[in-house]
Tab-separated table of C-alpha atoms in Angstrom:
chain	number	residue	atom	x	y	z
N	1	UNK	CA	-10.649	5.304	10.015
N	2	UNK	CA	-12.168	3.631	7.763
N	3	UNK	CA	-10.202	5.350	5.020
N	4	UNK	CA	-7.209	4.271	6.839
N	5	UNK	CA	-8.200	0.624	6.811
N	6	UNK	CA	-8.816	0.738	3.097
N	7	UNK	CA	-5.629	2.286	2.679
N	8	UNK	CA	-3.325	-0.575	4.789
N	9	UNK	CA	-5.448	-3.332	2.920
N	10	UNK	CA	-5.018	-1.609	-0.815
N	11	UNK	CA	-1.091	-0.866	-0.090
N	12	UNK	CA	-1.130	-4.789	0.180
N	13	UNK	CA	-3.066	-5.659	-2.515
N	14	UNK	CA	-0.921	-3.531	-4.681
N	15	UNK	CA	2.330	-4.886	-3.543
N	16	UNK	CA	0.674	-8.153	-3.823
N	17	UNK	CA	-0.529	-7.828	-7.378
N	18	UNK	CA	3.065	-6.871	-8.327
N	19	UNK	CA	4.778	-9.791	-7.038
N	20	UNK	CA	1.992	-12.145	-8.805
N	21	UNK	CA	2.235	-10.372	-12.232
N	22	UNK	CA	5.743	-10.012	-12.249
N	23	UNK	CA	7.694	-12.501	-10.219
N	24	UNK	CA	6.610	-15.666	-9.293
N	25	UNK	CA	4.990	-18.953	-10.168
N	26	UNK	CA	1.486	-20.162	-10.025
N	27	UNK	CA	1.909	-22.207	-6.819
N	28	UNK	CA	3.164	-18.945	-5.197
N	29	UNK	CA	0.802	-16.784	-6.550
N	30	UNK	CA	-1.781	-19.300	-5.525
N	31	UNK	CA	-0.506	-19.106	-1.957
N	32	UNK	CA	-0.312	-15.351	-2.147
N	33	UNK	CA	-3.829	-15.172	-2.927
N	34	UNK	CA	-4.928	-17.485	0.004
N	35	UNK	CA	-2.685	-15.410	2.355
N	36	UNK	CA	-4.800	-12.294	1.868
N	37	UNK	CA	-8.079	-14.076	1.469
N	38	UNK	CA	-9.221	-13.564	5.124
N	39	UNK	CA	-8.286	-9.959	5.177
N	40	UNK	CA	-10.571	-9.144	2.009
N	41	UNK	CA	-13.412	-11.543	3.195
N	42	UNK	CA	-13.508	-9.305	6.203
N	43	UNK	CA	-13.494	-5.859	4.597
N	44	UNK	CA	-15.743	-7.111	1.622
N	45	UNK	CA	-17.856	-9.845	2.788
N	46	UNK	CA	-18.127	-8.984	6.297
N	47	UNK	CA	-17.398	-12.338	7.286
N	48	UNK	CA	-15.075	-13.674	10.253
N	49	UNK	CA	-13.818	-11.857	13.159
N	50	UNK	CA	-11.033	-9.407	12.844
N	51	UNK	CA	-9.465	-10.889	16.109
N	52	UNK	CA	-8.563	-14.311	14.417
N	53	UNK	CA	-6.451	-12.171	11.597
N	54	UNK	CA	-3.080	-11.754	13.673
N	55	UNK	CA	-2.626	-15.501	13.174
N	56	UNK	CA	-3.444	-15.155	9.204
N	57	UNK	CA	-0.141	-13.285	8.781
N	58	UNK	CA	2.257	-16.214	8.534
N	59	UNK	CA	3.632	-16.401	5.185
N	60	UNK	CA	7.405	-16.263	4.970
N	61	UNK	CA	9.665	-14.513	2.080
N	62	UNK	CA	10.311	-18.013	0.807
N	63	UNK	CA	8.765	-17.577	-2.316
N	64	UNK	CA	9.965	-19.155	-5.684
N	65	UNK	CA	10.785	-16.501	-8.556
N	66	UNK	CA	9.471	-17.737	-11.840
N	67	UNK	CA	12.276	-19.104	-14.057
N	68	UNK	CA	11.704	-16.561	-16.770
N	69	UNK	CA	11.327	-13.648	-14.453
N	70	UNK	CA	13.882	-10.819	-14.677
N	71	UNK	CA	13.057	-9.732	-11.559
N	72	UNK	CA	13.341	-12.232	-8.991
N	73	UNK	CA	14.037	-12.807	-5.507
N	74	UNK	CA	14.537	-9.054	-4.330
N	75	UNK	CA	11.192	-7.849	-5.558
N	76	UNK	CA	9.360	-10.716	-3.984
N	77	UNK	CA	11.346	-10.157	-0.648
N	78	UNK	CA	10.785	-6.106	-0.359
N	79	UNK	CA	7.232	-6.645	-1.162
N	80	UNK	CA	6.315	-9.441	1.076
N	81	UNK	CA	7.727	-8.054	3.925
N	82	UNK	CA	5.496	-4.473	2.891
N	83	UNK	CA	2.376	-6.998	3.037
N	84	UNK	CA	3.266	-8.177	5.808
N	85	UNK	CA	3.723	-5.076	7.514
N	86	UNK	CA	0.448	-3.171	5.822
N	87	UNK	CA	-1.251	-6.240	6.801
N	88	UNK	CA	-0.512	-5.990	10.511
N	89	UNK	CA	-0.974	-2.231	10.685
N	90	UNK	CA	-4.669	-3.127	9.041
N	91	UNK	CA	-5.321	-5.466	12.095
N	92	UNK	CA	-3.808	-2.582	14.688
N	93	UNK	CA	-6.065	-0.184	12.959
N	94	UNK	CA	-9.439	-2.509	13.723
N	95	UNK	CA	-7.830	-2.793	16.899
N	96	UNK	CA	-7.979	0.994	17.694
N	97	UNK	CA	-11.608	1.068	16.139
N	98	UNK	CA	-12.799	-1.349	18.477
N	99	UNK	CA	-10.956	0.344	21.627
N	100	UNK	CA	-12.771	3.568	19.967
N	101	UNK	CA	-16.185	2.318	19.232
N	102	UNK	CA	-15.952	2.691	15.625
N	103	UNK	CA	-17.707	0.517	13.216
N	104	UNK	CA	-16.309	-0.373	9.901
N	105	UNK	CA	-18.200	1.289	7.093
N	106	UNK	CA	-17.048	0.849	2.993
N	107	UNK	CA	-15.891	3.963	1.266
N	108	UNK	CA	-15.315	4.136	-2.672
N	109	UNK	CA	-11.971	4.545	-3.909
N	110	UNK	CA	-10.539	8.110	-4.320
N	111	UNK	CA	-9.185	9.811	-7.454
N	112	UNK	CA	-5.160	10.003	-5.806
N	113	UNK	CA	-3.924	6.610	-7.495
N	114	UNK	CA	-5.923	6.102	-10.049
N	115	UNK	CA	-5.107	9.781	-11.455
N	116	UNK	CA	-1.211	8.622	-11.452
N	117	UNK	CA	-1.959	5.026	-12.671
N	118	UNK	CA	-3.414	6.794	-15.679
N	119	UNK	CA	-0.131	7.484	-17.103
N	120	UNK	CA	1.387	4.280	-16.397
N	121	UNK	CA	3.575	3.372	-19.754
N	122	UNK	CA	2.236	0.335	-21.770
N	123	UNK	CA	5.298	-1.663	-22.188
N	124	UNK	CA	7.833	-3.657	-19.953
N	125	UNK	CA	9.833	-2.953	-17.893
N	126	UNK	CA	8.427	0.797	-18.187
N	127	UNK	CA	5.266	-0.212	-17.002
N	128	UNK	CA	6.588	-1.880	-14.014
N	129	UNK	CA	8.850	0.759	-12.992
N	130	UNK	CA	6.134	3.452	-13.283
N	131	UNK	CA	4.203	1.346	-10.959
N	132	UNK	CA	6.813	0.973	-8.491
N	133	UNK	CA	7.517	4.783	-8.706
N	134	UNK	CA	4.036	5.348	-7.918
N	135	UNK	CA	3.840	2.891	-4.910
N	136	UNK	CA	6.722	4.995	-3.666
N	137	UNK	CA	4.861	8.528	-4.267
N	138	UNK	CA	1.970	6.677	-2.090
N	139	UNK	CA	4.000	5.489	0.591
N	140	UNK	CA	5.941	8.499	0.834
N	141	UNK	CA	2.914	11.113	0.969
N	142	UNK	CA	1.661	8.224	4.031
N	143	UNK	CA	4.562	8.783	5.469
N	144	UNK	CA	3.856	12.973	5.538
N	145	UNK	CA	0.482	12.801	6.436
N	146	UNK	CA	0.817	10.685	9.422
N	147	UNK	CA	3.406	12.756	10.847
N	148	UNK	CA	1.290	16.046	10.260
N	149	UNK	CA	-1.683	14.084	11.983
N	150	UNK	CA	-0.094	12.896	14.918
N	151	UNK	CA	0.443	16.293	16.829
N	152	UNK	CA	-3.617	17.037	16.720
N	153	UNK	CA	-5.030	13.730	17.717
N	154	UNK	CA	-4.952	12.230	21.531
N	155	UNK	CA	-2.045	10.369	22.445
N	156	UNK	CA	-3.042	6.746	21.842
N	157	UNK	CA	-3.781	7.829	18.017
N	158	UNK	CA	-0.476	10.071	17.942
N	159	UNK	CA	1.909	7.567	19.048
N	160	UNK	CA	0.279	5.134	16.832
N	161	UNK	CA	1.129	7.350	13.854
N	162	UNK	CA	4.656	8.045	14.654
N	163	UNK	CA	5.316	4.223	15.216
N	164	UNK	CA	3.957	3.777	11.713
N	165	UNK	CA	6.721	6.299	10.151
N	166	UNK	CA	9.867	4.362	10.353
N	167	UNK	CA	8.139	1.224	8.065
N	168	UNK	CA	6.083	3.973	5.859
N	169	UNK	CA	9.701	5.692	5.135
N	170	UNK	CA	11.206	2.514	4.103
N	171	UNK	CA	8.497	1.053	2.027
N	172	UNK	CA	8.883	4.027	-0.124
N	173	UNK	CA	12.542	3.809	-0.604
N	174	UNK	CA	12.103	0.145	-1.508
N	175	UNK	CA	9.944	1.002	-4.037
N	176	UNK	CA	12.502	3.612	-5.542
N	177	UNK	CA	15.191	1.090	-5.248
N	178	UNK	CA	13.337	-1.334	-7.011
N	179	UNK	CA	12.286	1.133	-9.695
N	180	UNK	CA	16.241	2.022	-10.341
N	181	UNK	CA	17.306	-1.517	-10.495
N	182	UNK	CA	14.613	-3.049	-12.595
N	183	UNK	CA	14.510	0.372	-14.865
N	184	UNK	CA	17.103	0.389	-17.975
N	185	UNK	CA	17.641	4.284	-17.951
N	186	UNK	CA	17.888	6.734	-15.001
N	187	UNK	CA	14.809	7.173	-13.321
N	188	UNK	CA	15.199	10.551	-11.798
N	189	UNK	CA	13.283	12.147	-14.823
N	190	UNK	CA	10.238	9.936	-14.349
N	191	UNK	CA	10.017	10.392	-10.772
N	192	UNK	CA	9.855	14.225	-11.549
N	193	UNK	CA	6.925	13.440	-13.763
N	194	UNK	CA	4.970	11.694	-11.369
N	195	UNK	CA	6.020	14.262	-8.805
N	196	UNK	CA	4.513	16.991	-10.907
N	197	UNK	CA	1.027	14.866	-11.163
N	198	UNK	CA	1.036	14.020	-7.440
N	199	UNK	CA	1.417	17.552	-6.572
N	200	UNK	CA	-1.559	18.705	-8.919
N	201	UNK	CA	-3.732	15.904	-7.425
N	202	UNK	CA	-3.166	16.738	-3.451
N	203	UNK	CA	-2.963	20.477	-4.166
N	204	UNK	CA	-6.304	21.044	-6.591
N	205	UNK	CA	-9.983	20.690	-5.292
N	206	UNK	CA	-11.463	17.570	-4.316
N	207	UNK	CA	-15.385	16.891	-3.535
N	208	UNK	CA	-14.243	13.587	-2.021
N	209	UNK	CA	-12.400	13.907	1.269
N	210	UNK	CA	-10.016	10.966	2.111
N	211	UNK	CA	-6.635	10.257	3.211
N	212	UNK	CA	-4.381	10.997	0.058
N	213	UNK	CA	-7.239	13.497	-1.466
N	214	UNK	CA	-6.540	17.074	-2.800
N	215	UNK	CA	-7.689	20.479	-1.424
N	216	UNK	CA	-11.608	19.601	0.092
N	217	UNK	CA	-13.919	21.698	-2.726
């Protein structure tokens, strides 16, 4: 459960990083930071009440693209919707943890995302394309693992895992769509490149067991 909470928040943070770096002006960037602040404060500083977070997830898609941004509103719209859904899932997981009497504990990041981000190109727009492809793999793998876990937990958790599949599937499709729209070339080869990296990360021994980790060592 703790890994799951972190995964939802991390997904929101990653999407927010992309739109702040590539597609919005300073005013919108500041608004995005304020949107995420109560969620990060709860996790990193242990301040606030998780029950109040449902009222904090109110930002709309009416963000202003940077005037010199070639990526514009489509990137903003897709990423803002993703962030809203991930933060909603974040709240739902905390709600379930409360039901089950599970106290949140901090955990360290796993090697999974870092292992792929290490291979991101250093120039644009290829760096952004790579980050979007990696985002697609993270979302697709989450979707797969929720589906695999659902039959092996109680009905409450199983039903919830299944309810997440539609949004997770749309998320990885949105990432790939954006990657191809932004890319100056066909991304198939790059998708296959990261697919090989990702396959190695989930199939090789891993001493740190988490939601996206490899085979338990």
